[in-house]
Short mmCIF file of C-alpha atoms in Angstrom, two decimals:
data_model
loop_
_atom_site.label_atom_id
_atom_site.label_comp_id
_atom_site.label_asym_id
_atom_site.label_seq_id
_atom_site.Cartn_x
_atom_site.Cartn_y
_atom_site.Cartn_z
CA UNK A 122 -7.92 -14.45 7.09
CA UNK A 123 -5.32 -14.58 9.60
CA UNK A 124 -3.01 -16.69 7.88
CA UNK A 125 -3.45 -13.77 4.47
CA UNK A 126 -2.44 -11.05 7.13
CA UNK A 127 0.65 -12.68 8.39
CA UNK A 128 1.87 -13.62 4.95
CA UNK A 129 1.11 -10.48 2.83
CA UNK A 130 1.82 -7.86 5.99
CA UNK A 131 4.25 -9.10 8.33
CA UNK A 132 7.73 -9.07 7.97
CA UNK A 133 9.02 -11.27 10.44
CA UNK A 134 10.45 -15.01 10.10
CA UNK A 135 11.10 -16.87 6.70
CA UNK A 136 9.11 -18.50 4.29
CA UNK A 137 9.95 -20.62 1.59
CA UNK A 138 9.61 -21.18 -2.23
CA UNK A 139 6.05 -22.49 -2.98
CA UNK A 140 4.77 -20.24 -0.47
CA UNK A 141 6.62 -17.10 -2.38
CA UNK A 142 5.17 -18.21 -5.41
CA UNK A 143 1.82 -19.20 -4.42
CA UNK A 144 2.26 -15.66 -2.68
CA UNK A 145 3.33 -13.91 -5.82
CA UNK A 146 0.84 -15.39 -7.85
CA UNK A 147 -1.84 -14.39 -5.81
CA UNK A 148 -0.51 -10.44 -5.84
CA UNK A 149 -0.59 -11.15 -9.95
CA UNK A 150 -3.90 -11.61 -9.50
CA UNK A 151 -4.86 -9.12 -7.68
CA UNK A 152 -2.90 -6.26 -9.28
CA UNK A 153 -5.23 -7.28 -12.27
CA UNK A 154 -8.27 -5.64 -10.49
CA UNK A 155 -6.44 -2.94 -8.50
CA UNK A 156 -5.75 -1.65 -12.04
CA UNK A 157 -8.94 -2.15 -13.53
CA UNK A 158 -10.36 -0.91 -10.40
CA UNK A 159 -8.23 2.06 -11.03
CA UNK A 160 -9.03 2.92 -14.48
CA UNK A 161 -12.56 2.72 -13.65
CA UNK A 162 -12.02 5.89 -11.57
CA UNK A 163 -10.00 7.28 -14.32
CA UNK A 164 -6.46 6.22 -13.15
CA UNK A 165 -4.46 4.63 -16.08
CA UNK A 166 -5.98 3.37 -19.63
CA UNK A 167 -10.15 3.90 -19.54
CA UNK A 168 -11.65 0.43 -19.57
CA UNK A 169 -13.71 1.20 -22.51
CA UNK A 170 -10.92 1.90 -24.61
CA UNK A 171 -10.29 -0.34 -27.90
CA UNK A 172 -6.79 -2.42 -27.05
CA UNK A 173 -6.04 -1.74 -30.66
CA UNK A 174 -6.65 1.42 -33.10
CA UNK A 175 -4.64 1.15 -36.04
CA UNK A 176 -5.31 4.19 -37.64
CA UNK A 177 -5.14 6.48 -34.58
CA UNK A 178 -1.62 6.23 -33.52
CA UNK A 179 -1.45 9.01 -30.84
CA UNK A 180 -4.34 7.09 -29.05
CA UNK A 181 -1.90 4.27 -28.43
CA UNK A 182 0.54 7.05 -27.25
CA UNK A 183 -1.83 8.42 -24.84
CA UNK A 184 -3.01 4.87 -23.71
CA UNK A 185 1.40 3.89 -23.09
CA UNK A 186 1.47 7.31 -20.83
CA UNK A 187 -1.60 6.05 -19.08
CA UNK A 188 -1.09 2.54 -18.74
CA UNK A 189 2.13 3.40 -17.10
CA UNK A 190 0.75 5.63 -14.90
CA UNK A 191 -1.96 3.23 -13.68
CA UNK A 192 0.71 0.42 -13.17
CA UNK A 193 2.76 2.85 -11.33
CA UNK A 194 -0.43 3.44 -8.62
CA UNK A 195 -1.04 -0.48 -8.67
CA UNK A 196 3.27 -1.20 -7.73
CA UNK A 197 2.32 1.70 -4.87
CA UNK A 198 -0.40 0.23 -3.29
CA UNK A 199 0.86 -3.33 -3.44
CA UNK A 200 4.28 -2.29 -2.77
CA UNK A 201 3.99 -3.51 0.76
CA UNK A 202 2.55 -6.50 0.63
CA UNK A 203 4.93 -7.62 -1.91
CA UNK A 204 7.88 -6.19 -0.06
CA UNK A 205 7.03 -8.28 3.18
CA UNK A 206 6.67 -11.39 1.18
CA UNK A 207 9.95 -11.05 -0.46
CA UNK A 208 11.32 -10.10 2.89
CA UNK A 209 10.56 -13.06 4.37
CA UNK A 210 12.13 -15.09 1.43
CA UNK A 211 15.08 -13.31 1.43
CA UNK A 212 15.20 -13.66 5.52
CA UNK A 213 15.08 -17.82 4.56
CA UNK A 214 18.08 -16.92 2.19
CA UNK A 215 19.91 -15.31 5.61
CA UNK A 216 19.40 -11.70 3.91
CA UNK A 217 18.33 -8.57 4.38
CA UNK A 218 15.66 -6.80 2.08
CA UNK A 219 18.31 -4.53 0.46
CA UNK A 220 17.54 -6.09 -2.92
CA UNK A 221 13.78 -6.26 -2.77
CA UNK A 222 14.01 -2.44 -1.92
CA UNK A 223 16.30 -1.89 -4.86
CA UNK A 224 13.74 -3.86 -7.41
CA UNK A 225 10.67 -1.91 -6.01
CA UNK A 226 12.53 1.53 -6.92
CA UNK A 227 13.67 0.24 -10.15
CA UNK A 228 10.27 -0.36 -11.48
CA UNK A 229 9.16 2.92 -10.39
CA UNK A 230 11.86 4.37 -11.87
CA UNK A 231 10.96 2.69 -15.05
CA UNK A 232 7.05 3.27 -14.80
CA UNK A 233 7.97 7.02 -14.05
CA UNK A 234 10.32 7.46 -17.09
CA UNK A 235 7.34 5.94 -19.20
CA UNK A 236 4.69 7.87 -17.87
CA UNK A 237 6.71 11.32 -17.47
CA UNK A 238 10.44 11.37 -19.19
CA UNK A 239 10.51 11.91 -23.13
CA UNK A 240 7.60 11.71 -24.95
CA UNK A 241 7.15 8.33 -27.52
CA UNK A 242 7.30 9.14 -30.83
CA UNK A 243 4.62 7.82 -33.98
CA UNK A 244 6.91 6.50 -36.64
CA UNK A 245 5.14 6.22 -40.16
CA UNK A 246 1.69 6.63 -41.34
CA UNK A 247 -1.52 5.29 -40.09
CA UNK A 248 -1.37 1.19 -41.09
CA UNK A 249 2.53 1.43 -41.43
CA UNK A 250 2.67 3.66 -38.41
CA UNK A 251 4.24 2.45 -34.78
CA UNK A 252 4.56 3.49 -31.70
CA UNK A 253 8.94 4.23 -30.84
CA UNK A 254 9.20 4.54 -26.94
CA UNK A 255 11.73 7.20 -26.10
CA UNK A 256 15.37 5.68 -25.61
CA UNK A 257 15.22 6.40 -22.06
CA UNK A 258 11.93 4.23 -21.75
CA UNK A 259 13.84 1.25 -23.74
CA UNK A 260 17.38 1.75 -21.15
CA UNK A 261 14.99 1.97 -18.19
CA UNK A 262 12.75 -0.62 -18.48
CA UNK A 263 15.17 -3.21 -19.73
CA UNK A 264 17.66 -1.98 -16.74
CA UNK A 265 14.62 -2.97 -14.60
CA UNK A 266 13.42 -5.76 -16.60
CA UNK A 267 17.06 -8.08 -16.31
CA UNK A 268 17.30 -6.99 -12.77
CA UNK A 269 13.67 -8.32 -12.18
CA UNK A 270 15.01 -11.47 -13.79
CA UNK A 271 17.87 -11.78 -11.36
CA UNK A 272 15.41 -10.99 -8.16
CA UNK A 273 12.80 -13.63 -9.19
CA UNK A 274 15.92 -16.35 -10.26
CA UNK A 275 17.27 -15.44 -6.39
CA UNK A 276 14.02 -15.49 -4.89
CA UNK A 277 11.73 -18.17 -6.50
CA UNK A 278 14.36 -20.53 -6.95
CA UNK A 279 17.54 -20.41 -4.60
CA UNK A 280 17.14 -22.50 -1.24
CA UNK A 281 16.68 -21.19 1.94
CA UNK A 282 19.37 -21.99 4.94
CA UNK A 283 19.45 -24.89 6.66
CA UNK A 284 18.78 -24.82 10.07
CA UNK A 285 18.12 -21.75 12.26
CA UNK A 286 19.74 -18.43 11.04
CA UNK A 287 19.41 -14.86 11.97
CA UNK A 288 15.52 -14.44 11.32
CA UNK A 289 14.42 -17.79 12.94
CA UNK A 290 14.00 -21.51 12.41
CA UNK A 291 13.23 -22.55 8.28
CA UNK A 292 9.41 -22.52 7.65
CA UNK A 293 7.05 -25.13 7.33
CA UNK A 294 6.60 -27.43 4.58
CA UNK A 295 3.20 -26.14 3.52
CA UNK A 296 1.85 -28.59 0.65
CA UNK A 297 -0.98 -26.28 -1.33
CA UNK A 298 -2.19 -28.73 -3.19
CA UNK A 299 -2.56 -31.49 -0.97
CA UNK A 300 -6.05 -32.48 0.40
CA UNK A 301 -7.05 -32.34 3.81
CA UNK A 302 -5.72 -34.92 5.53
CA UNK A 303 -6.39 -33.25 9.32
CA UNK A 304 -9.93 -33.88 9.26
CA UNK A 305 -10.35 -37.49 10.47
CA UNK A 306 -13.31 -40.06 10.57
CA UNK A 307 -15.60 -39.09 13.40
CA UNK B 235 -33.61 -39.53 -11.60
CA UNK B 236 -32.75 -39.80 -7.70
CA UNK B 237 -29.13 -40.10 -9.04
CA UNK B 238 -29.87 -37.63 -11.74
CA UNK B 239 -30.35 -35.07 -8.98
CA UNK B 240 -27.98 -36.68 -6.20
CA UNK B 241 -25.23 -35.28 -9.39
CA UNK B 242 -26.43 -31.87 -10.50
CA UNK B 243 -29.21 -30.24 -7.98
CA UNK B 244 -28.02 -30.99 -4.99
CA UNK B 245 -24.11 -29.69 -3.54
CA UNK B 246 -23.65 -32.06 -0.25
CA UNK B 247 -21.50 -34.65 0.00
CA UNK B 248 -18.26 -35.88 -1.82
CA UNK B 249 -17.54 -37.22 -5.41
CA UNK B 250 -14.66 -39.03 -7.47
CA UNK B 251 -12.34 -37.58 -9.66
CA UNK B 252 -13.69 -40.31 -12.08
CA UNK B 253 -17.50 -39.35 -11.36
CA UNK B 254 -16.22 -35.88 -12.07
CA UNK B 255 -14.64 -36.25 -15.50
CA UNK B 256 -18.29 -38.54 -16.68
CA UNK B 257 -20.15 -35.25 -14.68
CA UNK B 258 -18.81 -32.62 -16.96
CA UNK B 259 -18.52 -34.76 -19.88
CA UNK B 260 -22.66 -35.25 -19.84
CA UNK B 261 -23.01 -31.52 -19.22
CA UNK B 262 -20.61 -30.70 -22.10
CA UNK B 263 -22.53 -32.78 -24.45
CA UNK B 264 -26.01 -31.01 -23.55
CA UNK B 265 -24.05 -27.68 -23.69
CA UNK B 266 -22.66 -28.47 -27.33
CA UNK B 267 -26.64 -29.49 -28.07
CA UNK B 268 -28.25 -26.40 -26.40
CA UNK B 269 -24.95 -24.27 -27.65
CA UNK B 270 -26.53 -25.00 -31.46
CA UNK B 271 -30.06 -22.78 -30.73
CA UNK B 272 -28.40 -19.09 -30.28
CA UNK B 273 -26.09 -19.94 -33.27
CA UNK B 274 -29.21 -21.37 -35.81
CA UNK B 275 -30.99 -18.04 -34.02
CA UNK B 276 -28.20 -15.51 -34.99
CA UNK B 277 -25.47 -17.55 -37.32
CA UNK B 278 -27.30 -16.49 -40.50
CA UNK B 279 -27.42 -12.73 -39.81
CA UNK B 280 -23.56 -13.28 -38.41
CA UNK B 281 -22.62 -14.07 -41.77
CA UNK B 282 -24.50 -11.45 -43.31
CA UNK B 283 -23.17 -8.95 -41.04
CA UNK B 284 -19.46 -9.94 -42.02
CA UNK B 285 -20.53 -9.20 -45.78
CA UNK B 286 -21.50 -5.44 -44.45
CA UNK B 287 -18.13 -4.78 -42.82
CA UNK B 288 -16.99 -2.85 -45.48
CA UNK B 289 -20.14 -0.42 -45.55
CA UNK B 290 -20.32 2.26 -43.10
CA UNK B 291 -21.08 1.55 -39.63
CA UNK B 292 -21.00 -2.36 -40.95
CA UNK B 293 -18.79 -2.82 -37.33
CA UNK B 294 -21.10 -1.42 -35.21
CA UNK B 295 -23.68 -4.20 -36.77
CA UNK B 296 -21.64 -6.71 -36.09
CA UNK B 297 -20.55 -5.54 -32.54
CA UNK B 298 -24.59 -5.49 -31.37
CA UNK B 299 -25.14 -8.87 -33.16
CA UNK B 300 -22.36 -10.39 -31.10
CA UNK B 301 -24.31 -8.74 -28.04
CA UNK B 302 -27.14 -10.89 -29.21
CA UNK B 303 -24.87 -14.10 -28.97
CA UNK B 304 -23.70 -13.13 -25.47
CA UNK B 305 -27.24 -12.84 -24.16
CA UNK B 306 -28.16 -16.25 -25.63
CA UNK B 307 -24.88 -17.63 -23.91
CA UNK B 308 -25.89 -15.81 -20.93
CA UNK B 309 -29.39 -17.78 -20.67
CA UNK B 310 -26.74 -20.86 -21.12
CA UNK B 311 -24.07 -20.10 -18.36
CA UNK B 312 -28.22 -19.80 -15.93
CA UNK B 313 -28.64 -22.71 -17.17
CA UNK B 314 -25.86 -24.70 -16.16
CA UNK B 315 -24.37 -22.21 -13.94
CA UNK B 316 -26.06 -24.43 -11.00
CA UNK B 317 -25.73 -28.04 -11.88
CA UNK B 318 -22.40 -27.24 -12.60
CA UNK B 319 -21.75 -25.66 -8.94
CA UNK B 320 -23.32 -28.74 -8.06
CA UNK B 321 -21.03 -30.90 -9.52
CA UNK B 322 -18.05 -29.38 -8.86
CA UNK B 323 -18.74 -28.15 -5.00
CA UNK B 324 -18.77 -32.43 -4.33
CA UNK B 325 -15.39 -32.95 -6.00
CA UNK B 326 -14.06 -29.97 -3.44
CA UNK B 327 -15.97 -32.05 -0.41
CA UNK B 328 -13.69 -34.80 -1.81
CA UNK B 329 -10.38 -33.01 -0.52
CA UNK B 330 -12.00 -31.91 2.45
CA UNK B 331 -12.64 -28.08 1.15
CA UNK B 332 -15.62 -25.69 0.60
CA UNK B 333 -16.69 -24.94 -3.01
CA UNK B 334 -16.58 -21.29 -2.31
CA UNK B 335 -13.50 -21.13 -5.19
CA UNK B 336 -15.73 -23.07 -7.63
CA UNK B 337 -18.13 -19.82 -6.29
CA UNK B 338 -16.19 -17.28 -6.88
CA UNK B 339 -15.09 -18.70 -10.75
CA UNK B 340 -18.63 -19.00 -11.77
CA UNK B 341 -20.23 -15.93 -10.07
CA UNK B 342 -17.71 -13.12 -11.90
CA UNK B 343 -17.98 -15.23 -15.03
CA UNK B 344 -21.58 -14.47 -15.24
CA UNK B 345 -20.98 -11.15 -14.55
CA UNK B 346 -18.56 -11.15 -17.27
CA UNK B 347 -21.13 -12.54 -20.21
CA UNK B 348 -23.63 -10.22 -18.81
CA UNK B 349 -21.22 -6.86 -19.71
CA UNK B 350 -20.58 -8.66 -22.89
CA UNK B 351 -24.48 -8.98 -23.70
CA UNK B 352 -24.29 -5.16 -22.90
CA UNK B 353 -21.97 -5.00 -25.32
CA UNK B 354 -19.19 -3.66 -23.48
CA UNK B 355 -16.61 -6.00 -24.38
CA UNK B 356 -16.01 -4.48 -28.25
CA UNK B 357 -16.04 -0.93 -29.81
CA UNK B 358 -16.53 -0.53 -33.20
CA UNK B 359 -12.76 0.85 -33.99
CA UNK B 360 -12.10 2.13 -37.65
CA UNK B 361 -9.39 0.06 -39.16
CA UNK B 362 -9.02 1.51 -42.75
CA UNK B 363 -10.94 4.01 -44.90
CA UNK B 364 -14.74 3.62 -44.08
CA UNK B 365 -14.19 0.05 -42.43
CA UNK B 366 -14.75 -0.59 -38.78
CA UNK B 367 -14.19 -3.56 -36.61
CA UNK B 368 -15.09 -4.55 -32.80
CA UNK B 369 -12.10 -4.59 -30.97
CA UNK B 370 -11.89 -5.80 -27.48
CA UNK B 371 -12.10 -3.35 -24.96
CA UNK B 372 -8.66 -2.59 -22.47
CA UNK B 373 -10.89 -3.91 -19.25
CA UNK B 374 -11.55 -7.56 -21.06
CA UNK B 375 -8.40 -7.82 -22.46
CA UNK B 376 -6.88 -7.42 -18.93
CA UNK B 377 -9.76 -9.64 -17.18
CA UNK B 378 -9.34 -12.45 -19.65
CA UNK B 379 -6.17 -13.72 -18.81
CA UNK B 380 -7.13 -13.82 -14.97
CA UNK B 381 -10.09 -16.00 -15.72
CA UNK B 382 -7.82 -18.16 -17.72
CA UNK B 383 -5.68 -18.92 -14.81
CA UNK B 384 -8.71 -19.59 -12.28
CA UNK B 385 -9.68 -21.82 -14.77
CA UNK B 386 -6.74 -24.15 -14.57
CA UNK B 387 -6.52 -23.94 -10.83
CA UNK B 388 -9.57 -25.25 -10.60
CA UNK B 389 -9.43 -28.12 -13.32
CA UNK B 390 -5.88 -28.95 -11.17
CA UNK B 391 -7.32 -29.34 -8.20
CA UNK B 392 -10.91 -30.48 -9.46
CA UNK B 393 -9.93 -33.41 -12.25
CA UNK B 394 -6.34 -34.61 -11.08
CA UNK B 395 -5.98 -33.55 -7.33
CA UNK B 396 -6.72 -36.59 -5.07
CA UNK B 397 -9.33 -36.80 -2.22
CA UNK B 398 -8.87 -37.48 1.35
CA UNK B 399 -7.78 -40.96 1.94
CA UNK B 400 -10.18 -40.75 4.54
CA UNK B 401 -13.74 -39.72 5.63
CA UNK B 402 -14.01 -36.00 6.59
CA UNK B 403 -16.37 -33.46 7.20
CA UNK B 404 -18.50 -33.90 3.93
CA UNK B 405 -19.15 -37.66 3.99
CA UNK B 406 -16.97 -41.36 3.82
CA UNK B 407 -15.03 -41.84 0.71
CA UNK B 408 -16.36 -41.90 -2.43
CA UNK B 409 -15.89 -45.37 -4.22
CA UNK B 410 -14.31 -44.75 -7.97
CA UNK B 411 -17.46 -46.16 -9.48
CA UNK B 412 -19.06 -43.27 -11.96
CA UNK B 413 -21.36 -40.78 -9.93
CA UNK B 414 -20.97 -42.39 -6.76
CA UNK B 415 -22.05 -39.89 -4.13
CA UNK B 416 -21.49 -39.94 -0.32
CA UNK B 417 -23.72 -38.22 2.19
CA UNK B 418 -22.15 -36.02 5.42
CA UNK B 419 -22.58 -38.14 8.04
CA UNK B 420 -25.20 -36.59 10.70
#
């Protein structure tokens, strides 16, 4: 329990590449059921709804204005946990969270334009009909999307420092997968 | 029988990757068995039910019969749901760990088939003129993907992952030989 609190809501010292992925993964995870927990209380797409309904376009409309909105409450509420993980990487890279704070508003941005800016629009008729997000959507969330890119390239793969730097000495070598090799014969 | 039991009713001590693989491999072969009674139960009026699709309501029909498959796959997941624990809650001993994660992959997964059986994983969702089709439901489609990745954790770290090289908390090391189980040591 201890060791979940100091990585997901602490913001001091480094930590390195497995553990920001392992980390990551692990929000992944959980943003599944904060959203699902979410629509269940009427935030974002209802969880009875059909993923698919071909002949009902502006359902799919409705369900791309509340999906977004429902993802945008889900990057809220893990916002901080997720900014004091990246934190800490970027602390092992010798910098600041700048960048981390910069993604974070992106994909707000982006989540807002979907869920607020210009309305989609229903191109064709029922079987031949699509759903056209508004070009503001498209520029937004590909803005966001390549810069995403660039954060998780920096983050998940870039090395930290050698040595000591500014935010402390490099952090353990945690192996995940390993076994246990503490507990000896007794 | 003593063996029989030291494999599949009972969750102390540690076991092989090797016993492992043969452990799952007998239970998948009475699944497959078992796996034929729902489908000789229901198969028949499956088919028929396709034929109906194009009549009114003909979805719906097959939406509740595939309710009827879940239940009988629900009475198979009680089945094995504890043998399998078993089974897999030795190979975690092996690397020194709890089988709480083997837990908490088999406990939601229940809970899972059991929604299903309600049938509230499909809605009958017109698709042309007069012609409906279950389509998954937005809270599945999201959940499904989640479960996937579980799943490979654990078949990582229960099939391939190796066991403390040496005895721990949960009993001496297992020899290789098939179904080989050690005993804590008290």
């Amino acid at each position: 329990m201890n060791a979940l609190v100091s990585l997901y809501l602490t913001r001091n010292g480094r930590l390195s590449r497995l553990d920001w992925w392992v980390a990551i993964l692990g929000l992944i995870g959980v943003s599944v059921i904060v959203k699902l927990a979410l629509s269940v209380i009427g935030i974002g797409v209802a969880p009875m709804a059909p993923v698919l309904d071909p002949l009902h376009p502006e359902v799919m409309l409705a369900q791309l204005r509340d999906g977004s909105i429902g993802g945008g409450v889900t990057l809220l509420l893990l916002a901080y946990p997720g900014y004091c993980v990246s934190l800490k990487r970027q602390h092992d890279r010798d910098k600041s969270g700048l960048m981390v704070l910069v993604l974070l508003a992106a994909g707000l941005a982006a989540l807002g334009v979907n869920a607020f800016g210009p309305p989609a629009m229903v191109i064709g008729e029922e079987f031949n009909a699509f759903v056209m997000p508004s070009l503001w959507s498209i520029a937004t969330s590909t803005a966001f999307g390549l810069y995403a890119c660039y954060v998780i390239a920096m983050l998940g793969a870039k090395a930290g420092t050698e040595g000591d730097n500014r935010y402390g000495p490099p952090p353990p070598r945690r192996d995940w997968l390993a076994g246990d090799q503490e507990q000896g014969s007794t | 029988m003593n063996k029989l039991f030291a494999l599949y009713g009972s969750s102390s001590g540690r076991l092989s990757r090797r016993g492992w693989w043969f452990g799952i491999l007998w239970l998948a072969i009475a699944y497959t068995i078992l796996t034929l009674v729902p489908l000789i139960a229901f198969g028949g009026s499956m088919w028929s039910s396709l034929e109906t699709l194009a009549e009114p309501n003909g979805g719906a029909a097959l939406g509740s019969l595939l309710g009827s498959l879940y239940w009988g796959y629900l009475a198979l997941q009680a089945i094995f749901g504890y043998p399998l624990y078993c089974l897999c809650a030795k190979r975690r001993h092996d690397r020194g760990r709890s089988g709480l994660d083997v837990f908490l992959y088999l406990l939601p997964q229940g809970g899972i088939t059991l929604l299903l059986a309600w049938g509230l994983g499909y809605v009958p969702v017109e698709i042309g003129p007069g012609v409906t089709f279950p389509v998954t439901t937005n809270w599945l489609a999201s959940i499904l993907p989640l479960q996937q990745l579980f799943l490979l954790y654990l078949v990582i770290v229960l099939g391939f992952l190796q066991g403390s090289p040496r005895a721990n908390a949960f009993g001496a090391v297992p020899s290789d030989r098939i179904a080989t189980i050690t005993a804590p040591t008290s």
